[in-house]
PDB file of C-alpha atoms in Angstrom:
ATOM      1  CA  MET K   1     122.603 -13.467 206.213  1.00 96.00           C
ATOM      2  CA  GLY K   2     119.458 -13.185 208.271  1.00 97.00           C
ATOM      3  CA  GLY K   3     117.832 -11.226 211.021  1.00 97.00           C
ATOM      4  CA  LEU K   4     114.849 -10.915 213.327  1.00 97.00           C
ATOM      5  CA  SER K   5     113.306  -7.661 214.482  1.00 97.00           C
ATOM      6  CA  SER K   6     110.367  -6.762 216.698  1.00 96.00           C
ATOM      7  CA  ILE K   7     109.016  -3.642 218.304  1.00 92.00           C
ATOM      8  CA  ASP K   8     105.937  -3.021 220.468  1.00 91.00           C
ATOM      9  CA  PHE K   9     104.163   0.312 220.812  1.00 87.00           C
ATOM     10  CA  ILE K  10     102.129   0.144 224.030  1.00 86.00           C
ATOM     11  CA  GLY K  11      99.600   2.938 224.210  1.00 83.00           C
ATOM     12  CA  THR K  12      99.672   3.335 227.999  1.00 80.00           C
ATOM     13  CA  GLU K  13     103.475   3.509 228.098  1.00 82.00           C
ATOM     14  CA  ILE K  14     104.371   5.917 225.311  1.00 76.00           C
ATOM     15  CA  ASP K  15     106.037   9.275 225.700  1.00 74.00           C
ATOM     16  CA  GLU K  16     103.947  12.286 224.677  1.00 71.00           C
ATOM     17  CA  THR K  17     106.619  13.198 222.107  1.00 74.00           C
ATOM     18  CA  ASP K  18     106.561   9.744 220.452  1.00 72.00           C
ATOM     19  CA  LEU K  19     105.546  10.228 216.804  1.00 72.00           C
ATOM     20  CA  PHE K  20     105.051   6.522 216.049  1.00 68.00           C
ATOM     21  CA  ALA K  21     102.516   5.422 218.643  1.00 68.00           C
ATOM     22  CA  ASP K  22      98.906   6.141 219.560  1.00 78.00           C
ATOM     23  CA  PRO K  23      97.786   6.262 223.218  1.00 81.00           C
ATOM     24  CA  ASN K  24      94.550   4.562 222.153  1.00 84.00           C
ATOM     25  CA  GLN K  25      96.292   1.569 220.579  1.00 88.00           C
ATOM     26  CA  ASP K  26      98.810  -1.182 221.151  1.00 91.00           C
ATOM     27  CA  SER K  27     100.807  -2.122 218.044  1.00 91.00           C
ATOM     28  CA  PHE K  28     103.087  -5.127 217.604  1.00 94.00           C
ATOM     29  CA  VAL K  29     105.495  -5.420 214.654  1.00 95.00           C
ATOM     30  CA  ASP K  30     107.630  -8.475 213.873  1.00 97.00           C
ATOM     31  CA  ASN K  31     109.990  -8.742 210.899  1.00 97.00           C
ATOM     32  CA  LYS K  32     112.055 -11.614 209.528  1.00 97.00           C
ATOM     33  CA  VAL K  33     114.581 -11.412 206.708  1.00 97.00           C
ATOM     34  CA  GLY K  34     116.865 -14.050 205.244  1.00 98.00           C
ATOM     35  CA  LEU K  35     119.322 -13.925 202.332  1.00 97.00           C
ATOM     36  CA  ILE K  36     121.411 -16.647 200.736  1.00 98.00           C
ATOM     37  CA  GLY K  37     123.463 -16.565 197.546  1.00 97.00           C
ATOM     38  CA  LEU K  38     126.239 -18.159 195.560  1.00 98.00           C
ATOM     39  CA  ASN K  39     128.591 -16.647 192.949  1.00 97.00           C
ATOM     40  CA  HIS K  40     130.549 -18.552 190.329  1.00 98.00           C
ATOM     41  CA  ILE K  41     133.117 -17.097 187.914  1.00 97.00           C
ATOM     42  CA  TYR K  42     134.344 -18.998 184.871  1.00 97.00           C
ATOM     43  CA  ARG K  43     137.193 -17.708 182.697  1.00 97.00           C
ATOM     44  CA  PRO K  44     137.148 -19.327 179.236  1.00 95.00           C
ATOM     45  CA  SER K  45     140.153 -17.205 178.201  1.00 94.00           C
ATOM     46  CA  ASN K  46     142.436 -14.457 179.445  1.00 94.00           C
ATOM     47  CA  THR K  47     140.147 -11.832 177.910  1.00 95.00           C
ATOM     48  CA  ALA K  48     136.731 -13.153 178.952  1.00 96.00           C
ATOM     49  CA  TYR K  49     134.792 -14.314 181.984  1.00 97.00           C
ATOM     50  CA  ILE K  50     131.254 -15.422 182.852  1.00 98.00           C
ATOM     51  CA  LYS K  51     129.839 -14.564 186.267  1.00 97.00           C
ATOM     52  CA  THR K  52     126.747 -16.446 187.461  1.00 98.00           C
ATOM     53  CA  THR K  53     124.778 -15.740 190.628  1.00 97.00           C
ATOM     54  CA  VAL K  54     121.920 -17.654 192.252  1.00 98.00           C
ATOM     55  CA  GLY K  55     120.188 -16.470 195.375  1.00 97.00           C
ATOM     56  CA  GLY K  56     117.089 -16.418 197.509  1.00 97.00           C
ATOM     57  CA  THR K  57     115.473 -13.826 199.749  1.00 96.00           C
ATOM     58  CA  LEU K  58     112.743 -14.178 202.368  1.00 96.00           C
ATOM     59  CA  MET K  59     110.968 -11.201 203.905  1.00 95.00           C
ATOM     60  CA  HIS K  60     108.100 -11.624 206.350  1.00 95.00           C
ATOM     61  CA  LEU K  61     106.093  -9.051 208.307  1.00 95.00           C
ATOM     62  CA  ASP K  62     103.504  -9.578 211.052  1.00 96.00           C
ATOM     63  CA  PHE K  63     101.574  -6.546 212.284  1.00 96.00           C
ATOM     64  CA  ASP K  64      98.875  -6.644 214.959  1.00 96.00           C
ATOM     65  CA  GLN K  65      96.933  -3.724 216.382  1.00 94.00           C
ATOM     66  CA  ASP K  66      94.762  -3.692 219.497  1.00 93.00           C
ATOM     67  CA  ASN K  67      92.385  -0.792 220.146  1.00 91.00           C
ATOM     68  CA  TYR K  68      91.448   0.382 223.626  1.00 87.00           C
ATOM     69  CA  ILE K  69      87.753   0.765 224.400  1.00 81.00           C
ATOM     70  CA  GLU K  70      87.002   4.074 226.111  1.00 67.00           C
ATOM     71  CA  GLU K  71      84.350   2.608 228.367  1.00 61.00           C
ATOM     72  CA  SER K  72      83.771  -1.073 228.956  1.00 54.00           C
ATOM     73  CA  VAL K  73      80.157  -1.969 228.257  1.00 54.00           C
ATOM     74  CA  ASN K  74      78.356  -4.899 229.901  1.00 58.00           C
ATOM     75  CA  GLY K  75      81.585  -6.098 231.432  1.00 56.00           C
ATOM     76  CA  GLY K  76      83.146  -6.466 227.975  1.00 52.00           C
ATOM     77  CA  PRO K  77      86.868  -6.292 227.169  1.00 57.00           C
ATOM     78  CA  THR K  78      88.886  -3.114 227.658  1.00 81.00           C
ATOM     79  CA  LYS K  79      90.641  -3.594 224.303  1.00 85.00           C
ATOM     80  CA  HIS K  80      90.217  -5.738 221.223  1.00 88.00           C
ATOM     81  CA  ARG K  81      92.200  -6.919 218.200  1.00 92.00           C
ATOM     82  CA  ALA K  82      91.484  -4.401 215.416  1.00 92.00           C
ATOM     83  CA  THR K  83      93.937  -5.200 212.613  1.00 94.00           C
ATOM     84  CA  GLU K  84      96.001  -8.187 211.526  1.00 95.00           C
ATOM     85  CA  VAL K  85      98.535  -8.067 208.683  1.00 94.00           C
ATOM     86  CA  ARG K  86     100.528 -11.032 207.349  1.00 94.00           C
ATOM     87  CA  ASP K  87     102.925 -10.116 204.549  1.00 92.00           C
ATOM     88  CA  SER K  88     105.405 -12.575 203.035  1.00 93.00           C
ATOM     89  CA  GLU K  89     107.658 -12.281 199.976  1.00 92.00           C
ATOM     90  CA  GLN K  90     110.034 -14.952 198.718  1.00 95.00           C
ATOM     91  CA  ARG K  91     112.308 -14.016 195.824  1.00 95.00           C
ATOM     92  CA  TYR K  92     114.570 -16.374 193.864  1.00 97.00           C
ATOM     93  CA  THR K  93     117.164 -14.867 191.525  1.00 97.00           C
ATOM     94  CA  VAL K  94     119.307 -16.320 188.753  1.00 98.00           C
ATOM     95  CA  SER K  95     121.651 -14.067 186.781  1.00 97.00           C
ATOM     96  CA  SER K  96     124.562 -14.513 184.410  1.00 98.00           C
ATOM     97  CA  GLN K  97     126.897 -11.930 182.901  1.00 98.00           C
ATOM     98  CA  PHE K  98     129.385 -12.327 180.042  1.00 98.00           C
ATOM     99  CA  ASN K  99     132.352  -9.960 179.662  1.00 97.00           C
ATOM    100  CA  LYS K 100     134.904 -10.082 176.861  1.00 97.00           C
ATOM    101  CA  LYS K 101     137.641  -7.772 175.622  1.00 95.00           C
ATOM    102  CA  TYR K 102     137.727  -8.446 171.886  1.00 95.00           C
ATOM    103  CA  SER K 103     140.535  -5.990 171.196  1.00 94.00           C
ATOM    104  CA  PRO K 104     142.367  -3.165 172.939  1.00 93.00           C
ATOM    105  CA  ARG K 105     139.611  -0.877 171.652  1.00 95.00           C
ATOM    106  CA  PHE K 106     136.402  -2.929 172.017  1.00 97.00           C
ATOM    107  CA  ASN K 107     134.828  -4.494 175.112  1.00 96.00           C
ATOM    108  CA  LEU K 108     131.419  -6.229 175.334  1.00 97.00           C
ATOM    109  CA  ARG K 109     129.219  -6.975 178.328  1.00 97.00           C
ATOM    110  CA  ALA K 110     125.924  -8.891 178.091  1.00 98.00           C
ATOM    111  CA  GLY K 111     123.723 -10.750 180.513  1.00 98.00           C
ATOM    112  CA  ALA K 112     120.320 -11.886 181.732  1.00 98.00           C
ATOM    113  CA  LEU K 113     118.532 -11.905 185.060  1.00 97.00           C
ATOM    114  CA  ASP K 114     115.365 -13.721 186.169  1.00 97.00           C
ATOM    115  CA  GLU K 115     113.590 -12.971 189.444  1.00 96.00           C
ATOM    116  CA  PHE K 116     110.807 -15.267 190.645  1.00 96.00           C
ATOM    117  CA  PHE K 117     108.403 -13.688 193.153  1.00 94.00           C
ATOM    118  CA  ASP K 118     106.226 -15.723 195.528  1.00 94.00           C
ATOM    119  CA  LEU K 119     103.917 -13.279 197.322  1.00 91.00           C
ATOM    120  CA  ASP K 120     101.361 -13.753 200.097  1.00 92.00           C
ATOM    121  CA  ASN K 121      99.631 -10.806 201.727  1.00 89.00           C
ATOM    122  CA  THR K 122      96.562 -10.819 203.956  1.00 90.00           C
ATOM    123  CA  VAL K 123      94.992  -7.896 205.808  1.00 89.00           C
ATOM    124  CA  ARG K 124      92.054  -8.408 208.203  1.00 90.00           C
ATOM    125  CA  ASP K 125      90.630  -5.228 209.641  1.00 89.00           C
ATOM    126  CA  ARG K 126      87.842  -3.896 211.868  1.00 90.00           C
ATOM    127  CA  ASP K 127      89.509  -0.695 213.022  1.00 89.00           C
ATOM    128  CA  ARG K 128      86.777   1.920 213.553  1.00 83.00           C
ATOM    129  CA  ARG K 129      84.708   0.512 210.719  1.00 84.00           C
ATOM    130  CA  VAL K 130      81.178   1.824 211.173  1.00 81.00           C
ATOM    131  CA  GLU K 131      79.867  -0.543 208.509  1.00 83.00           C
ATOM    132  CA  ILE K 132      80.519  -3.567 210.766  1.00 85.00           C
ATOM    133  CA  PRO K 133      77.643  -4.234 213.207  1.00 89.00           C
ATOM    134  CA  ASP K 134      77.996  -4.435 216.984  1.00 84.00           C
ATOM    135  CA  GLU K 135      75.037  -6.642 217.866  1.00 85.00           C
ATOM    136  CA  ASN K 136      75.945  -7.240 221.542  1.00 82.00           C
ATOM    137  CA  GLY K 137      76.788  -3.595 222.290  1.00 80.00           C
ATOM    138  CA  ASP K 138      80.290  -4.218 223.654  1.00 80.00           C
ATOM    139  CA  ASN K 139      81.886  -1.518 221.413  1.00 81.00           C
ATOM    140  CA  VAL K 140      83.713  -4.206 219.454  1.00 85.00           C
ATOM    141  CA  PRO K 141      82.826  -4.777 215.764  1.00 87.00           C
ATOM    142  CA  ASP K 142      81.435  -8.299 215.438  1.00 88.00           C
ATOM    143  CA  PHE K 143      83.758  -9.536 212.669  1.00 90.00           C
ATOM    144  CA  PHE K 144      86.793  -8.709 210.533  1.00 89.00           C
ATOM    145  CA  LEU K 145      86.754  -7.546 206.932  1.00 85.00           C
ATOM    146  CA  THR K 146      89.405  -9.072 204.695  1.00 84.00           C
ATOM    147  CA  THR K 147      90.622  -5.971 202.884  1.00 81.00           C
ATOM    148  CA  ARG K 148      93.504  -7.727 201.108  1.00 82.00           C
ATOM    149  CA  ASP K 149      94.102 -11.354 200.203  1.00 85.00           C
ATOM    150  CA  VAL K 150      96.875 -11.692 197.631  1.00 85.00           C
ATOM    151  CA  SER K 151      98.690 -14.848 196.610  1.00 89.00           C
ATOM    152  CA  GLU K 152     100.768 -14.489 193.448  1.00 88.00           C
ATOM    153  CA  VAL K 153     103.706 -16.193 191.771  1.00 93.00           C
ATOM    154  CA  THR K 154     105.251 -14.133 188.993  1.00 93.00           C
ATOM    155  CA  LEU K 155     108.483 -13.491 187.077  1.00 96.00           C
ATOM    156  CA  LEU K 156     110.543 -10.434 186.177  1.00 96.00           C
ATOM    157  CA  SER K 157     112.988 -11.079 183.311  1.00 97.00           C
ATOM    158  CA  GLN K 158     115.762  -8.748 182.231  1.00 97.00           C
ATOM    159  CA  ALA K 159     118.388  -8.880 179.464  1.00 98.00           C
ATOM    160  CA  TYR K 160     121.035  -6.385 178.447  1.00 98.00           C
ATOM    161  CA  ALA K 161     124.026  -5.821 176.182  1.00 98.00           C
ATOM    162  CA  GLN K 162     126.571  -3.021 176.247  1.00 97.00           C
ATOM    163  CA  GLY K 163     129.586  -2.313 174.096  1.00 97.00           C
ATOM    164  CA  GLU K 164     132.458   0.094 174.701  1.00 97.00           C
ATOM    165  CA  PHE K 165     134.590   1.292 171.783  1.00 97.00           C
ATOM    166  CA  LYS K 166     137.689   3.487 171.972  1.00 95.00           C
ATOM    167  CA  PHE K 167     138.031   5.466 168.755  1.00 95.00           C
ATOM    168  CA  THR K 168     141.288   6.914 170.059  1.00 94.00           C
ATOM    169  CA  ASP K 169     143.127   6.936 173.361  1.00 91.00           C
ATOM    170  CA  GLN K 170     141.201  10.121 174.166  1.00 94.00           C
ATOM    171  CA  LEU K 171     137.682   9.351 172.838  1.00 96.00           C
ATOM    172  CA  CYS K 172     135.497   6.496 174.107  1.00 97.00           C
ATOM    173  CA  VAL K 173     131.852   5.736 173.268  1.00 97.00           C
ATOM    174  CA  THR K 174     129.535   3.298 175.065  1.00 97.00           C
ATOM    175  CA  GLY K 175     126.128   2.122 173.842  1.00 97.00           C
ATOM    176  CA  GLY K 176     123.670  -0.527 174.863  1.00 97.00           C
ATOM    177  CA  LEU K 177     120.128  -1.792 175.322  1.00 98.00           C
ATOM    178  CA  HIS K 178     118.325  -3.064 178.411  1.00 98.00           C
ATOM    179  CA  ALA K 179     115.046  -4.991 178.217  1.00 97.00           C
ATOM    180  CA  GLN K 180     112.550  -5.915 180.945  1.00 97.00           C
ATOM    181  CA  TYR K 181     109.402  -8.047 180.957  1.00 96.00           C
ATOM    182  CA  PHE K 182     107.062  -8.476 183.935  1.00 95.00           C
ATOM    183  CA  GLU K 183     104.845 -11.530 183.649  1.00 93.00           C
ATOM    184  CA  LEU K 184     102.081 -10.344 185.992  1.00 90.00           C
ATOM    185  CA  THR K 185     101.238  -7.183 184.030  1.00 91.00           C
ATOM    186  CA  LYS K 186     102.559  -8.372 180.621  1.00 92.00           C
ATOM    187  CA  ASP K 187     104.548  -5.147 180.460  1.00 93.00           C
ATOM    188  CA  PHE K 188     107.650  -5.021 178.238  1.00 95.00           C
ATOM    189  CA  GLN K 189     110.162  -2.173 178.168  1.00 95.00           C
ATOM    190  CA  LEU K 190     113.201  -1.601 175.952  1.00 96.00           C
ATOM    191  CA  GLU K 191     115.652   0.990 177.261  1.00 97.00           C
ATOM    192  CA  PRO K 192     118.529   2.598 175.327  1.00 97.00           C
ATOM    193  CA  ARG K 193     121.742   3.622 177.076  1.00 97.00           C
ATOM    194  CA  ALA K 194     124.617   5.736 175.676  1.00 98.00           C
ATOM    195  CA  ALA K 195     127.712   7.564 176.959  1.00 97.00           C
ATOM    196  CA  ILE K 196     130.739   9.396 175.606  1.00 97.00           C
ATOM    197  CA  SER K 197     134.016  10.294 177.277  1.00 97.00           C
ATOM    198  CA  TRP K 198     136.657  12.691 175.929  1.00 96.00           C
ATOM    199  CA  GLN K 199     140.110  13.090 177.463  1.00 95.00           C
ATOM    200  CA  TYR K 200     140.665  16.676 176.313  1.00 92.00           C
ATOM    201  CA  ARG K 201     144.071  17.018 177.959  1.00 92.00           C
ATOM    202  CA  PRO K 202     145.992  14.755 180.364  1.00 91.00           C
ATOM    203  CA  LYS K 203     144.425  16.602 183.302  1.00 94.00           C
ATOM    204  CA  HIS K 204     140.971  17.266 181.817  1.00 95.00           C
ATOM    205  CA  ARG K 205     138.200  14.833 180.865  1.00 96.00           C
ATOM    206  CA  PHE K 206     134.616  15.554 179.780  1.00 97.00           C
ATOM    207  CA  SER K 207     131.765  13.029 179.745  1.00 97.00           C
ATOM    208  CA  ALA K 208     128.052  12.822 178.961  1.00 98.00           C
ATOM    209  CA  ALA K 209     125.515  10.016 179.269  1.00 98.00           C
ATOM    210  CA  TYR K 210     121.842   9.238 178.695  1.00 98.00           C
ATOM    211  CA  GLY K 211     119.657   6.336 179.726  1.00 97.00           C
ATOM    212  CA  LEU K 212     116.000   5.385 179.901  1.00 97.00           C
ATOM    213  CA  HIS K 213     115.458   3.533 183.185  1.00 96.00           C
ATOM    214  CA  SER K 214     112.376   1.594 184.256  1.00 95.00           C
ATOM    215  CA  GLN K 215     111.434  -0.040 187.519  1.00 94.00           C
ATOM    216  CA  LEU K 216     108.498  -1.960 188.909  1.00 92.00           C
ATOM    217  CA  VAL K 217     105.732  -0.189 190.736  1.00 91.00           C
ATOM    218  CA  PRO K 218     106.232  -1.185 194.410  1.00 87.00           C
ATOM    219  CA  LEU K 219     104.397  -4.472 194.810  1.00 84.00           C
ATOM    220  CA  PRO K 220     102.217  -3.340 197.760  1.00 79.00           C
ATOM    221  CA  VAL K 221     100.949  -0.543 195.491  1.00 86.00           C
ATOM    222  CA  LEU K 222     100.597  -2.715 192.389  1.00 88.00           C
ATOM    223  CA  LEU K 223      98.601  -5.385 194.268  1.00 84.00           C
ATOM    224  CA  LEU K 224      96.505  -2.964 196.328  1.00 83.00           C
ATOM    225  CA  GLN K 225      92.916  -4.178 196.587  1.00 81.00           C
ATOM    226  CA  GLU K 226      89.991  -1.800 196.902  1.00 81.00           C
ATOM    227  CA  GLU K 227      86.294  -2.399 197.482  1.00 78.00           C
ATOM    228  CA  VAL K 228      84.647  -1.684 194.120  1.00 81.00           C
ATOM    229  CA  ALA K 229      81.247  -2.947 195.237  1.00 81.00           C
ATOM    230  CA  PRO K 230      79.829  -4.117 198.582  1.00 75.00           C
ATOM    231  CA  GLY K 231      81.958  -7.102 199.567  1.00 70.00           C
ATOM    232  CA  VAL K 232      83.818  -7.148 196.228  1.00 78.00           C
ATOM    233  CA  MET K 233      87.582  -6.479 196.372  1.00 78.00           C
ATOM    234  CA  GLU K 234      89.594  -5.791 193.235  1.00 84.00           C
ATOM    235  CA  ALA K 235      93.263  -5.059 192.495  1.00 85.00           C
ATOM    236  CA  THR K 236      92.649  -1.687 190.874  1.00 89.00           C
ATOM    237  CA  ASN K 237      96.344  -0.915 190.186  1.00 90.00           C
ATOM    238  CA  ILE K 238      97.216  -4.151 188.415  1.00 88.00           C
ATOM    239  CA  GLY K 239      97.348  -2.394 185.025  1.00 87.00           C
ATOM    240  CA  LEU K 240     100.110   0.029 186.011  1.00 91.00           C
ATOM    241  CA  ASP K 241     103.164  -0.080 183.741  1.00 92.00           C
ATOM    242  CA  PHE K 242     106.798   0.286 184.746  1.00 95.00           C
ATOM    243  CA  ILE K 243     107.775   3.624 186.250  1.00 95.00           C
ATOM    244  CA  LYS K 244     110.032   5.282 183.670  1.00 96.00           C
ATOM    245  CA  SER K 245     112.587   8.069 183.905  1.00 97.00           C
ATOM    246  CA  HIS K 246     115.047   9.687 181.494  1.00 97.00           C
ATOM    247  CA  HIS K 247     118.495  10.136 183.041  1.00 97.00           C
ATOM    248  CA  PHE K 248     120.942  12.733 181.683  1.00 98.00           C
ATOM    249  CA  VAL K 249     124.430  13.226 183.107  1.00 97.00           C
ATOM    250  CA  VAL K 250     127.290  15.538 182.122  1.00 98.00           C
ATOM    251  CA  GLY K 251     130.609  15.450 183.930  1.00 97.00           C
ATOM    252  CA  TYR K 252     134.029  17.010 184.154  1.00 97.00           C
ATOM    253  CA  ASP K 253     137.137  15.437 185.726  1.00 96.00           C
ATOM    254  CA  TYR K 254     140.199  17.430 186.670  1.00 96.00           C
ATOM    255  CA  LYS K 255     143.445  15.868 187.903  1.00 94.00           C
ATOM    256  CA  PRO K 256     145.501  18.613 189.606  1.00 92.00           C
ATOM    257  CA  ALA K 257     148.154  16.144 190.840  1.00 92.00           C
ATOM    258  CA  PRO K 258     149.042  12.467 190.318  1.00 89.00           C
ATOM    259  CA  ASP K 259     147.254  11.392 193.501  1.00 92.00           C
ATOM    260  CA  TRP K 260     144.297  13.807 193.288  1.00 95.00           C
ATOM    261  CA  LYS K 261     141.184  14.005 191.124  1.00 95.00           C
ATOM    262  CA  VAL K 262     138.233  16.401 191.235  1.00 96.00           C
ATOM    263  CA  LYS K 263     135.017  15.123 189.677  1.00 96.00           C
ATOM    264  CA  THR K 264     131.966  17.299 188.977  1.00 97.00           C
ATOM    265  CA  GLU K 265     128.666  15.991 187.610  1.00 97.00           C
ATOM    266  CA  SER K 266     125.279  17.438 186.713  1.00 97.00           C
ATOM    267  CA  TYR K 267     122.167  15.233 186.566  1.00 95.00           C
TER     268      TYR K 267
END
């Protein structure tokens, strides 16, 4: 699957109610996205299967901004290129999951996932930057500042295991662990997961669950570069750990008729 997208915001043509454009600027946005993947399922027995997935993703963004000059000086241009952004992310994924029903009461699921990130991001900017000289007096800053120049190849690895055990036909307990390691920040996280389900009566079921969930800081935030000294750019967020959250869920299912079910949950 793939797609191309582009949109231009022309300052002299915008509607006064347009929230996404500036009458003093022209902005040009181009996006490209491509996805490809392959699934394979292998069944070593009637009670087990292994599902493997490989895939690749490409996302690319070009953003250009031109600023209008209020008054042309010395016959100079009426607008100039103020910002250029080139942002590219290629992601390659390999995952495999093992499922097996060991008995009518016990089921196991385990797997691993590796994501390889190839990132390139460049931002060149001279948009209203008073620190850039204008030696010829044409109201155009003389050069661009490179405010971001990131080129990284890194890996996110995940592994998990989860078991479900039915103590009785009415009581079921699930427990597991999920682990993540991000190579770029050397951050490792181990996350417990647990759930219980109780079929109180044929029409009534209660459930509760808990999980610690972690996710990467968005890469544009993690790789943000700031000027820490004149002309010195540094990725000041590179030490940020995973974002973590505790999830709690309680639920109640009611089956008023064979073809109807009402489910209520609190998070």
